[in-house]
Amino acid sequence: MNLLMRQTLPLLELDILKTFVAIAETGNFTTAAETVHRTPSAVSMQIKKLEELLGCTLFRRDARSVVLTHHGEVLLSYARRLIALSNEAVSRFMMPEMNGVVRLGAPDDVGELILPEVLRRFAETYPSIAVNVSIETSGNLRRAVAERRLDLAIFNATDGTIPVPGEVLLKEQLVWAGKNCGNAHLKNPLPVSVWEEGCIWRARALEELSRSGRDFRVAYFCAHHMGQRAAIRADLAVAPLARFLVGDDMVALGEKDGLPDLGHYLIGLVVNEEAETPALAVADYIRAAFARIERRPMDMLQVAC
């Protein structure tokens, strides 16, 4: 009986999922319609069909905005994953003989922790394509794509400020990271480890500390992710980190620990409008990688001592 029920489940249509993702990212039916090259009425009909298929409401609508419901947030993760997987599968069979050089940019944290697996998978499929990686700050990376010095780039942005052109890869919580069972967060003034000027995590963290009235001092400065993690692991300081970057030997700290909430930030992808097929293939592999991150369990953070 269970097998029969699984076999008769309705299938999700990729075209409709692409429309759903476009609405979620733009917050506007009209703008999303332009993105997917459909009329606003056609887009509305697609979402109505999707909601009827799933038996739930996906968006809350008012006169000014469109916001995802809880069910919509859940579906968004699946939708991005399915679209990215479809693109990856199609490119695997339709473009196996590509060659050339792709110029890719990424921030330090992404370059260290996410790109190695992306590049490994890509190289297995397209061994004749070389990917040259540049590690830079997000602002410099976007500028390099605009000036055609890079074919595509991953970048960090504050919540709700993805520049155009650009797309959202992941919305992630920004947390205070400290050594597991450490005491740096108990010191006064609070010792903080920060990145260089221009880092959105640095700006957000120092701004929220100042707003909360918490005394702090910059105890450690490093432009590289490994240096930040070293300061945390040595219990020299706490630092703002993406939630998915908090390692097993670290703990996410927050308001219960006397530290201000840092909210969320966005990881985005920008692709040069004149990018050729190899660069577009790299972009699809990047989307697939972040879709896998997005579906990770929500209880991965460690509990403080």
PDB file of C-alpha atoms in Angstrom:
ATOM      1  CA  MET A   1       0.000   0.000   0.000  1.00  0.00           C
ATOM      2  CA  ASN A   2       2.751   2.477   0.916  1.00  0.00           C
ATOM      3  CA  LEU A   3       4.587   1.700  -2.332  1.00  0.00           C
ATOM      4  CA  LEU A   4       1.400   2.279  -4.341  1.00  0.00           C
ATOM      5  CA  MET A   5       0.807   5.609  -2.586  1.00  0.00           C
ATOM      6  CA  ARG A   6       4.339   6.763  -3.386  1.00  0.00           C
ATOM      7  CA  GLN A   7       3.914   5.821  -7.024  1.00  0.00           C
ATOM      8  CA  THR A   8       0.731   7.861  -7.396  1.00  0.00           C
ATOM      9  CA  LEU A   9       2.035  11.079  -5.845  1.00  0.00           C
ATOM     10  CA  PRO A  10       1.807  14.056  -8.225  1.00  0.00           C
ATOM     11  CA  LEU A  11       4.994  15.393  -9.768  1.00  0.00           C
ATOM     12  CA  LEU A  12       6.316  18.920  -9.343  1.00  0.00           C
ATOM     13  CA  GLU A  13       6.888  20.768 -12.613  1.00  0.00           C
ATOM     14  CA  LEU A  14      10.251  22.486 -12.936  1.00  0.00           C
ATOM     15  CA  ASP A  15       8.788  25.436 -14.856  1.00  0.00           C
ATOM     16  CA  ILE A  16       6.391  26.150 -12.008  1.00  0.00           C
ATOM     17  CA  LEU A  17       9.152  25.743  -9.430  1.00  0.00           C
ATOM     18  CA  LYS A  18      11.283  28.260 -11.347  1.00  0.00           C
ATOM     19  CA  THR A  19       8.393  30.732 -11.189  1.00  0.00           C
ATOM     20  CA  PHE A  20       7.941  30.043  -7.475  1.00  0.00           C
ATOM     21  CA  VAL A  21      11.650  30.692  -6.800  1.00  0.00           C
ATOM     22  CA  ALA A  22      11.569  33.885  -8.856  1.00  0.00           C
ATOM     23  CA  ILE A  23       8.658  35.236  -6.795  1.00  0.00           C
ATOM     24  CA  ALA A  24      10.358  34.258  -3.538  1.00  0.00           C
ATOM     25  CA  GLU A  25      13.576  36.052  -4.543  1.00  0.00           C
ATOM     26  CA  THR A  26      11.994  39.203  -5.971  1.00  0.00           C
ATOM     27  CA  GLY A  27       9.059  39.512  -3.575  1.00  0.00           C
ATOM     28  CA  ASN A  28       6.908  40.641  -6.484  1.00  0.00           C
ATOM     29  CA  PHE A  29       4.724  38.778  -8.988  1.00  0.00           C
ATOM     30  CA  THR A  30       5.272  41.327 -11.771  1.00  0.00           C
ATOM     31  CA  THR A  31       9.059  41.316 -11.464  1.00  0.00           C
ATOM     32  CA  ALA A  32       9.082  37.524 -11.261  1.00  0.00           C
ATOM     33  CA  ALA A  33       6.964  37.339 -14.413  1.00  0.00           C
ATOM     34  CA  GLU A  34       9.591  39.350 -16.268  1.00  0.00           C
ATOM     35  CA  THR A  35      12.318  37.055 -14.940  1.00  0.00           C
ATOM     36  CA  VAL A  36      10.631  33.873 -16.204  1.00  0.00           C
ATOM     37  CA  HIS A  37       9.313  35.541 -19.377  1.00  0.00           C
ATOM     38  CA  ARG A  38       5.632  35.067 -18.599  1.00  0.00           C
ATOM     39  CA  THR A  39       2.701  37.373 -18.051  1.00  0.00           C
ATOM     40  CA  PRO A  40       1.701  38.242 -14.457  1.00  0.00           C
ATOM     41  CA  SER A  41      -1.601  36.426 -14.922  1.00  0.00           C
ATOM     42  CA  ALA A  42       0.194  33.286 -16.102  1.00  0.00           C
ATOM     43  CA  VAL A  43       2.482  33.447 -13.083  1.00  0.00           C
ATOM     44  CA  SER A  44      -0.512  33.780 -10.752  1.00  0.00           C
ATOM     45  CA  MET A  45      -2.131  30.746 -12.361  1.00  0.00           C
ATOM     46  CA  GLN A  46       1.063  28.733 -11.919  1.00  0.00           C
ATOM     47  CA  ILE A  47       1.227  29.514  -8.204  1.00  0.00           C
ATOM     48  CA  LYS A  48      -2.476  28.760  -7.778  1.00  0.00           C
ATOM     49  CA  LYS A  49      -1.904  25.388  -9.454  1.00  0.00           C
ATOM     50  CA  LEU A  50       1.107  24.697  -7.205  1.00  0.00           C
ATOM     51  CA  GLU A  51      -0.798  25.604  -4.024  1.00  0.00           C
ATOM     52  CA  GLU A  52      -3.710  23.380  -5.047  1.00  0.00           C
ATOM     53  CA  LEU A  53      -1.312  20.546  -5.806  1.00  0.00           C
ATOM     54  CA  LEU A  54       0.379  20.782  -2.388  1.00  0.00           C
ATOM     55  CA  GLY A  55      -2.752  21.696  -0.464  1.00  0.00           C
ATOM     56  CA  CYS A  56      -1.252  24.721   1.289  1.00  0.00           C
ATOM     57  CA  THR A  57      -0.695  28.458   0.947  1.00  0.00           C
ATOM     58  CA  LEU A  58       2.821  29.360  -0.159  1.00  0.00           C
ATOM     59  CA  PHE A  59       2.709  33.175  -0.079  1.00  0.00           C
ATOM     60  CA  ARG A  60       1.157  35.876   2.090  1.00  0.00           C
ATOM     61  CA  ARG A  61       0.130  38.741  -0.140  1.00  0.00           C
ATOM     62  CA  ASP A  62      -0.682  42.350   0.618  1.00  0.00           C
ATOM     63  CA  ALA A  63      -0.819  45.543  -1.438  1.00  0.00           C
ATOM     64  CA  ARG A  64       2.944  46.086  -1.298  1.00  0.00           C
ATOM     65  CA  SER A  65       4.727  42.789  -0.928  1.00  0.00           C
ATOM     66  CA  VAL A  66       4.670  39.024  -1.228  1.00  0.00           C
ATOM     67  CA  VAL A  67       6.137  37.001   1.654  1.00  0.00           C
ATOM     68  CA  LEU A  68       6.704  33.275   1.957  1.00  0.00           C
ATOM     69  CA  THR A  69       4.615  31.346   4.462  1.00  0.00           C
ATOM     70  CA  HIS A  70       6.215  28.596   6.552  1.00  0.00           C
ATOM     71  CA  HIS A  71       5.210  26.056   3.896  1.00  0.00           C
ATOM     72  CA  GLY A  72       6.688  28.350   1.268  1.00  0.00           C
ATOM     73  CA  GLU A  73      10.027  28.524   3.110  1.00  0.00           C
ATOM     74  CA  VAL A  74      10.151  24.728   3.225  1.00  0.00           C
ATOM     75  CA  LEU A  75       9.317  24.388  -0.468  1.00  0.00           C
ATOM     76  CA  LEU A  76      11.904  27.000  -1.455  1.00  0.00           C
ATOM     77  CA  SER A  77      14.728  24.775  -0.266  1.00  0.00           C
ATOM     78  CA  TYR A  78      13.402  21.808  -2.251  1.00  0.00           C
ATOM     79  CA  ALA A  79      12.697  23.939  -5.328  1.00  0.00           C
ATOM     80  CA  ARG A  80      16.223  25.346  -5.521  1.00  0.00           C
ATOM     81  CA  ARG A  81      17.640  21.890  -5.023  1.00  0.00           C
ATOM     82  CA  LEU A  82      15.505  20.298  -7.738  1.00  0.00           C
ATOM     83  CA  ILE A  83      16.246  23.063 -10.250  1.00  0.00           C
ATOM     84  CA  ALA A  84      19.985  22.926  -9.564  1.00  0.00           C
ATOM     85  CA  LEU A  85      20.023  19.131  -9.813  1.00  0.00           C
ATOM     86  CA  SER A  86      18.130  19.264 -13.112  1.00  0.00           C
ATOM     87  CA  ASN A  87      20.586  21.783 -14.540  1.00  0.00           C
ATOM     88  CA  GLU A  88      23.523  19.698 -13.368  1.00  0.00           C
ATOM     89  CA  ALA A  89      22.103  16.522 -14.927  1.00  0.00           C
ATOM     90  CA  VAL A  90      21.308  18.172 -18.256  1.00  0.00           C
ATOM     91  CA  SER A  91      24.724  19.799 -18.500  1.00  0.00           C
ATOM     92  CA  ARG A  92      26.381  16.466 -17.698  1.00  0.00           C
ATOM     93  CA  PHE A  93      24.906  14.828 -20.817  1.00  0.00           C
ATOM     94  CA  MET A  94      24.579  17.743 -23.231  1.00  0.00           C
ATOM     95  CA  MET A  95      27.947  19.452 -22.716  1.00  0.00           C
ATOM     96  CA  PRO A  96      30.514  16.741 -21.871  1.00  0.00           C
ATOM     97  CA  GLU A  97      33.181  17.879 -24.346  1.00  0.00           C
ATOM     98  CA  MET A  98      33.585  21.493 -23.226  1.00  0.00           C
ATOM     99  CA  ASN A  99      36.999  23.012 -22.661  1.00  0.00           C
ATOM    100  CA  GLY A 100      38.449  26.386 -21.813  1.00  0.00           C
ATOM    101  CA  VAL A 101      39.141  28.554 -18.756  1.00  0.00           C
ATOM    102  CA  VAL A 102      36.560  29.892 -16.301  1.00  0.00           C
ATOM    103  CA  ARG A 103      37.433  32.828 -14.028  1.00  0.00           C
ATOM    104  CA  LEU A 104      35.612  32.404 -10.712  1.00  0.00           C
ATOM    105  CA  GLY A 105      35.703  34.674  -7.666  1.00  0.00           C
ATOM    106  CA  ALA A 106      34.689  33.928  -4.076  1.00  0.00           C
ATOM    107  CA  PRO A 107      35.102  35.300  -0.540  1.00  0.00           C
ATOM    108  CA  ASP A 108      37.692  33.664   1.674  1.00  0.00           C
ATOM    109  CA  ASP A 109      35.251  31.526   3.696  1.00  0.00           C
ATOM    110  CA  VAL A 110      33.467  30.128   0.641  1.00  0.00           C
ATOM    111  CA  GLY A 111      36.759  29.582  -1.151  1.00  0.00           C
ATOM    112  CA  GLU A 112      38.098  27.482   1.697  1.00  0.00           C
ATOM    113  CA  LEU A 113      35.098  25.454   2.769  1.00  0.00           C
ATOM    114  CA  ILE A 114      32.719  25.118  -0.179  1.00  0.00           C
ATOM    115  CA  LEU A 115      34.595  25.528  -3.456  1.00  0.00           C
ATOM    116  CA  PRO A 116      36.892  22.479  -3.088  1.00  0.00           C
ATOM    117  CA  GLU A 117      33.947  20.074  -3.306  1.00  0.00           C
ATOM    118  CA  VAL A 118      32.318  22.090  -6.107  1.00  0.00           C
ATOM    119  CA  LEU A 119      35.525  22.079  -8.133  1.00  0.00           C
ATOM    120  CA  ARG A 120      36.094  18.373  -7.510  1.00  0.00           C
ATOM    121  CA  ARG A 121      32.635  17.461  -8.807  1.00  0.00           C
ATOM    122  CA  PHE A 122      32.980  19.809 -11.756  1.00  0.00           C
ATOM    123  CA  ALA A 123      36.396  18.451 -12.729  1.00  0.00           C
ATOM    124  CA  GLU A 124      35.039  14.905 -12.750  1.00  0.00           C
ATOM    125  CA  THR A 125      32.474  15.912 -15.364  1.00  0.00           C
ATOM    126  CA  TYR A 126      34.495  18.478 -17.328  1.00  0.00           C
ATOM    127  CA  PRO A 127      38.178  17.542 -17.029  1.00  0.00           C
ATOM    128  CA  SER A 128      39.128  19.805 -19.951  1.00  0.00           C
ATOM    129  CA  ILE A 129      37.894  22.991 -18.294  1.00  0.00           C
ATOM    130  CA  ALA A 130      40.299  24.890 -16.018  1.00  0.00           C
ATOM    131  CA  VAL A 131      38.780  27.016 -13.247  1.00  0.00           C
ATOM    132  CA  ASN A 132      40.938  29.907 -12.024  1.00  0.00           C
ATOM    133  CA  VAL A 133      39.780  31.052  -8.581  1.00  0.00           C
ATOM    134  CA  SER A 134      40.299  34.555  -7.172  1.00  0.00           C
ATOM    135  CA  ILE A 135      39.737  35.157  -3.444  1.00  0.00           C
ATOM    136  CA  GLU A 136      38.638  38.708  -2.666  1.00  0.00           C
ATOM    137  CA  THR A 137      36.134  40.778  -0.710  1.00  0.00           C
ATOM    138  CA  SER A 138      32.533  40.725  -1.939  1.00  0.00           C
ATOM    139  CA  GLY A 139      32.588  44.306  -3.204  1.00  0.00           C
ATOM    140  CA  ASN A 140      35.748  43.734  -5.217  1.00  0.00           C
ATOM    141  CA  LEU A 141      34.335  40.512  -6.649  1.00  0.00           C
ATOM    142  CA  ARG A 142      31.139  42.131  -7.903  1.00  0.00           C
ATOM    143  CA  ARG A 143      33.200  44.936  -9.416  1.00  0.00           C
ATOM    144  CA  ALA A 144      35.454  42.431 -11.180  1.00  0.00           C
ATOM    145  CA  VAL A 145      32.450  40.710 -12.780  1.00  0.00           C
ATOM    146  CA  ALA A 146      31.027  44.071 -13.881  1.00  0.00           C
ATOM    147  CA  GLU A 147      34.383  44.939 -15.436  1.00  0.00           C
ATOM    148  CA  ARG A 148      34.547  41.484 -17.093  1.00  0.00           C
ATOM    149  CA  ARG A 149      37.714  40.518 -15.237  1.00  0.00           C
ATOM    150  CA  LEU A 150      35.758  37.560 -13.804  1.00  0.00           C
ATOM    151  CA  ASP A 151      33.153  35.344 -15.453  1.00  0.00           C
ATOM    152  CA  LEU A 152      31.205  34.792 -12.247  1.00  0.00           C
ATOM    153  CA  ALA A 153      31.516  35.322  -8.508  1.00  0.00           C
ATOM    154  CA  ILE A 154      30.001  34.257  -5.218  1.00  0.00           C
ATOM    155  CA  PHE A 155      29.556  37.102  -2.742  1.00  0.00           C
ATOM    156  CA  ASN A 156      28.087  37.992   0.636  1.00  0.00           C
ATOM    157  CA  ALA A 157      25.392  40.638   1.061  1.00  0.00           C
ATOM    158  CA  THR A 158      23.230  41.992   3.843  1.00  0.00           C
ATOM    159  CA  ASP A 159      19.719  40.564   4.050  1.00  0.00           C
ATOM    160  CA  GLY A 160      17.497  41.977   1.322  1.00  0.00           C
ATOM    161  CA  THR A 161      20.247  43.756  -0.616  1.00  0.00           C
ATOM    162  CA  ILE A 162      21.227  41.378  -3.419  1.00  0.00           C
ATOM    163  CA  PRO A 163      22.414  43.692  -6.203  1.00  0.00           C
ATOM    164  CA  VAL A 164      21.169  43.428  -9.763  1.00  0.00           C
ATOM    165  CA  PRO A 165      22.304  41.432 -11.609  1.00  0.00           C
ATOM    166  CA  GLY A 166      22.546  38.719  -8.984  1.00  0.00           C
ATOM    167  CA  GLU A 167      20.680  35.814  -7.433  1.00  0.00           C
ATOM    168  CA  VAL A 168      20.315  34.387  -3.946  1.00  0.00           C
ATOM    169  CA  LEU A 169      22.121  31.119  -3.272  1.00  0.00           C
ATOM    170  CA  LEU A 170      21.483  30.940   0.449  1.00  0.00           C
ATOM    171  CA  LYS A 171      19.922  32.938   3.259  1.00  0.00           C
ATOM    172  CA  GLU A 172      21.915  32.156   6.378  1.00  0.00           C
ATOM    173  CA  GLN A 173      21.914  33.128  10.030  1.00  0.00           C
ATOM    174  CA  LEU A 174      24.898  35.137  11.244  1.00  0.00           C
ATOM    175  CA  VAL A 175      25.971  34.095  14.745  1.00  0.00           C
ATOM    176  CA  TRP A 176      28.659  34.815  17.299  1.00  0.00           C
ATOM    177  CA  ALA A 177      31.126  31.909  17.285  1.00  0.00           C
ATOM    178  CA  GLY A 178      33.150  31.067  20.367  1.00  0.00           C
ATOM    179  CA  LYS A 179      35.281  28.189  21.560  1.00  0.00           C
ATOM    180  CA  ASN A 180      33.173  25.302  22.832  1.00  0.00           C
ATOM    181  CA  CYS A 181      33.362  25.500  26.637  1.00  0.00           C
ATOM    182  CA  GLY A 182      35.421  28.700  26.319  1.00  0.00           C
ATOM    183  CA  ASN A 183      35.031  31.925  28.301  1.00  0.00           C
ATOM    184  CA  ALA A 184      36.015  34.693  25.886  1.00  0.00           C
ATOM    185  CA  HIS A 185      32.372  35.791  25.662  1.00  0.00           C
ATOM    186  CA  LEU A 186      32.303  36.334  29.444  1.00  0.00           C
ATOM    187  CA  LYS A 187      35.107  38.911  29.434  1.00  0.00           C
ATOM    188  CA  ASN A 188      34.549  42.643  29.679  1.00  0.00           C
ATOM    189  CA  PRO A 189      35.240  44.356  27.403  1.00  0.00           C
ATOM    190  CA  LEU A 190      34.296  41.625  24.965  1.00  0.00           C
ATOM    191  CA  PRO A 191      37.296  40.525  22.829  1.00  0.00           C
ATOM    192  CA  VAL A 192      36.197  40.445  19.186  1.00  0.00           C
ATOM    193  CA  SER A 193      37.995  39.045  16.169  1.00  0.00           C
ATOM    194  CA  VAL A 194      37.199  40.858  12.918  1.00  0.00           C
ATOM    195  CA  TRP A 195      37.909  40.854   9.209  1.00  0.00           C
ATOM    196  CA  GLU A 196      39.240  43.767   7.218  1.00  0.00           C
ATOM    197  CA  GLU A 197      37.283  46.921   6.414  1.00  0.00           C
ATOM    198  CA  GLY A 198      34.481  46.314   3.936  1.00  0.00           C
ATOM    199  CA  CYS A 199      33.453  42.940   5.379  1.00  0.00           C
ATOM    200  CA  ILE A 200      29.678  42.940   5.940  1.00  0.00           C
ATOM    201  CA  TRP A 201      30.026  40.576   8.912  1.00  0.00           C
ATOM    202  CA  ARG A 202      32.416  42.984  10.620  1.00  0.00           C
ATOM    203  CA  ALA A 203      30.147  45.974  10.005  1.00  0.00           C
ATOM    204  CA  ARG A 204      27.064  44.129  11.283  1.00  0.00           C
ATOM    205  CA  ALA A 205      28.801  42.796  14.400  1.00  0.00           C
ATOM    206  CA  LEU A 206      30.347  46.095  15.526  1.00  0.00           C
ATOM    207  CA  GLU A 207      27.144  47.981  14.777  1.00  0.00           C
ATOM    208  CA  GLU A 208      25.022  45.608  16.861  1.00  0.00           C
ATOM    209  CA  LEU A 209      27.502  45.634  19.753  1.00  0.00           C
ATOM    210  CA  SER A 210      27.466  49.427  19.800  1.00  0.00           C
ATOM    211  CA  ARG A 211      23.680  49.509  19.615  1.00  0.00           C
ATOM    212  CA  SER A 212      23.336  47.034  22.499  1.00  0.00           C
ATOM    213  CA  GLY A 213      25.743  48.997  24.719  1.00  0.00           C
ATOM    214  CA  ARG A 214      28.089  46.039  25.184  1.00  0.00           C
ATOM    215  CA  ASP A 215      31.678  47.132  25.771  1.00  0.00           C
ATOM    216  CA  PHE A 216      34.082  45.489  23.337  1.00  0.00           C
ATOM    217  CA  ARG A 217      37.586  45.706  21.928  1.00  0.00           C
ATOM    218  CA  VAL A 218      39.075  44.408  18.690  1.00  0.00           C
ATOM    219  CA  ALA A 219      41.410  41.766  20.066  1.00  0.00           C
ATOM    220  CA  TYR A 220      42.310  40.010  16.823  1.00  0.00           C
ATOM    221  CA  PHE A 221      42.400  41.123  13.219  1.00  0.00           C
ATOM    222  CA  CYS A 222      42.851  38.897  10.200  1.00  0.00           C
ATOM    223  CA  ALA A 223      41.689  39.097   6.591  1.00  0.00           C
ATOM    224  CA  HIS A 224      41.502  35.306   6.267  1.00  0.00           C
ATOM    225  CA  HIS A 225      38.957  32.787   7.482  1.00  0.00           C
ATOM    226  CA  MET A 226      41.590  30.431   8.919  1.00  0.00           C
ATOM    227  CA  GLY A 227      42.939  33.223  11.112  1.00  0.00           C
ATOM    228  CA  GLN A 228      39.466  33.928  12.487  1.00  0.00           C
ATOM    229  CA  ARG A 229      38.937  30.268  13.317  1.00  0.00           C
ATOM    230  CA  ALA A 230      42.349  30.125  15.017  1.00  0.00           C
ATOM    231  CA  ALA A 231      41.409  33.052  17.288  1.00  0.00           C
ATOM    232  CA  ILE A 232      38.121  31.357  18.201  1.00  0.00           C
ATOM    233  CA  ARG A 233      39.707  27.965  18.860  1.00  0.00           C
ATOM    234  CA  ALA A 234      42.363  29.568  21.071  1.00  0.00           C
ATOM    235  CA  ASP A 235      39.562  31.280  23.042  1.00  0.00           C
ATOM    236  CA  LEU A 236      41.179  34.645  22.333  1.00  0.00           C
ATOM    237  CA  ALA A 237      37.977  36.195  21.024  1.00  0.00           C
ATOM    238  CA  VAL A 238      34.523  35.656  19.604  1.00  0.00           C
ATOM    239  CA  ALA A 239      33.781  36.394  15.962  1.00  0.00           C
ATOM    240  CA  PRO A 240      30.741  36.727  13.692  1.00  0.00           C
ATOM    241  CA  LEU A 241      30.390  33.630  11.514  1.00  0.00           C
ATOM    242  CA  ALA A 242      27.796  32.094   9.236  1.00  0.00           C
ATOM    243  CA  ARG A 243      25.872  29.422  11.112  1.00  0.00           C
ATOM    244  CA  PHE A 244      26.989  26.661   8.728  1.00  0.00           C
ATOM    245  CA  LEU A 245      30.650  27.550   9.373  1.00  0.00           C
ATOM    246  CA  VAL A 246      30.474  26.864  13.121  1.00  0.00           C
ATOM    247  CA  GLY A 247      32.681  23.803  13.609  1.00  0.00           C
ATOM    248  CA  ASP A 248      32.467  20.946  16.089  1.00  0.00           C
ATOM    249  CA  ASP A 249      34.945  22.652  18.417  1.00  0.00           C
ATOM    250  CA  MET A 250      32.932  25.892  18.418  1.00  0.00           C
ATOM    251  CA  VAL A 251      29.592  27.030  19.763  1.00  0.00           C
ATOM    252  CA  ALA A 252      27.078  29.546  18.460  1.00  0.00           C
ATOM    253  CA  LEU A 253      26.493  32.280  21.027  1.00  0.00           C
ATOM    254  CA  GLY A 254      23.570  34.680  21.167  1.00  0.00           C
ATOM    255  CA  GLU A 255      21.326  36.808  23.317  1.00  0.00           C
ATOM    256  CA  LYS A 256      21.214  34.209  26.092  1.00  0.00           C
ATOM    257  CA  ASP A 257      24.990  34.676  26.368  1.00  0.00           C
ATOM    258  CA  GLY A 258      24.771  38.455  26.517  1.00  0.00           C
ATOM    259  CA  LEU A 259      25.525  39.032  22.837  1.00  0.00           C
ATOM    260  CA  PRO A 260      23.230  40.841  20.393  1.00  0.00           C
ATOM    261  CA  ASP A 261      21.348  39.016  17.654  1.00  0.00           C
ATOM    262  CA  LEU A 262      23.093  39.433  14.293  1.00  0.00           C
ATOM    263  CA  GLY A 263      20.165  38.453  12.077  1.00  0.00           C
ATOM    264  CA  HIS A 264      20.660  36.933   8.644  1.00  0.00           C
ATOM    265  CA  TYR A 265      22.757  37.632   5.572  1.00  0.00           C
ATOM    266  CA  LEU A 266      22.673  36.429   1.987  1.00  0.00           C
ATOM    267  CA  ILE A 267      25.133  34.533  -0.172  1.00  0.00           C
ATOM    268  CA  GLY A 268      24.658  35.517  -3.786  1.00  0.00           C
ATOM    269  CA  LEU A 269      25.913  34.611  -7.239  1.00  0.00           C
ATOM    270  CA  VAL A 270      26.538  37.024 -10.102  1.00  0.00           C
ATOM    271  CA  VAL A 271      27.327  35.817 -13.614  1.00  0.00           C
ATOM    272  CA  ASN A 272      28.748  38.016 -16.360  1.00  0.00           C
ATOM    273  CA  GLU A 273      26.070  38.639 -18.979  1.00  0.00           C
ATOM    274  CA  GLU A 274      28.555  37.609 -21.686  1.00  0.00           C
ATOM    275  CA  ALA A 275      29.688  34.446 -19.883  1.00  0.00           C
ATOM    276  CA  GLU A 276      30.152  31.460 -22.162  1.00  0.00           C
ATOM    277  CA  THR A 277      28.854  27.927 -21.716  1.00  0.00           C
ATOM    278  CA  PRO A 278      31.697  26.646 -19.463  1.00  0.00           C
ATOM    279  CA  ALA A 279      31.078  29.469 -16.966  1.00  0.00           C
ATOM    280  CA  LEU A 280      27.343  28.755 -17.002  1.00  0.00           C
ATOM    281  CA  ALA A 281      28.090  25.111 -16.228  1.00  0.00           C
ATOM    282  CA  VAL A 282      30.224  26.148 -13.234  1.00  0.00           C
ATOM    283  CA  ALA A 283      27.324  28.335 -12.061  1.00  0.00           C
ATOM    284  CA  ASP A 284      24.973  25.336 -12.104  1.00  0.00           C
ATOM    285  CA  TYR A 285      27.382  23.289  -9.986  1.00  0.00           C
ATOM    286  CA  ILE A 286      27.631  26.152  -7.497  1.00  0.00           C
ATOM    287  CA  ARG A 287      23.828  26.370  -7.261  1.00  0.00           C
ATOM    288  CA  ALA A 288      23.635  22.633  -6.627  1.00  0.00           C
ATOM    289  CA  ALA A 289      26.249  22.840  -3.869  1.00  0.00           C
ATOM    290  CA  PHE A 290      24.389  25.578  -2.012  1.00  0.00           C
ATOM    291  CA  ALA A 291      21.110  23.731  -2.422  1.00  0.00           C
ATOM    292  CA  ARG A 292      22.714  20.826  -0.545  1.00  0.00           C
ATOM    293  CA  ILE A 293      23.825  23.205   2.225  1.00  0.00           C
ATOM    294  CA  GLU A 294      20.325  24.673   2.469  1.00  0.00           C
ATOM    295  CA  ARG A 295      18.729  21.312   3.203  1.00  0.00           C
ATOM    296  CA  ARG A 296      21.045  20.451   6.117  1.00  0.00           C
ATOM    297  CA  PRO A 297      19.416  19.711   9.509  1.00  0.00           C
ATOM    298  CA  MET A 298      18.513  22.763  11.564  1.00  0.00           C
ATOM    299  CA  ASP A 299      19.918  21.283  14.792  1.00  0.00           C
ATOM    300  CA  MET A 300      23.579  21.147  13.733  1.00  0.00           C
ATOM    301  CA  LEU A 301      24.727  23.825  16.164  1.00  0.00           C
ATOM    302  CA  GLN A 302      26.465  22.632  19.295  1.00  0.00           C
ATOM    303  CA  VAL A 303      25.237  23.412  22.784  1.00  0.00           C
ATOM    304  CA  ALA A 304      27.425  25.613  24.961  1.00  0.00           C
ATOM    305  CA  CYS A 305      28.859  24.277  28.223  1.00  0.00           C
TER     306      CYS A 305
END
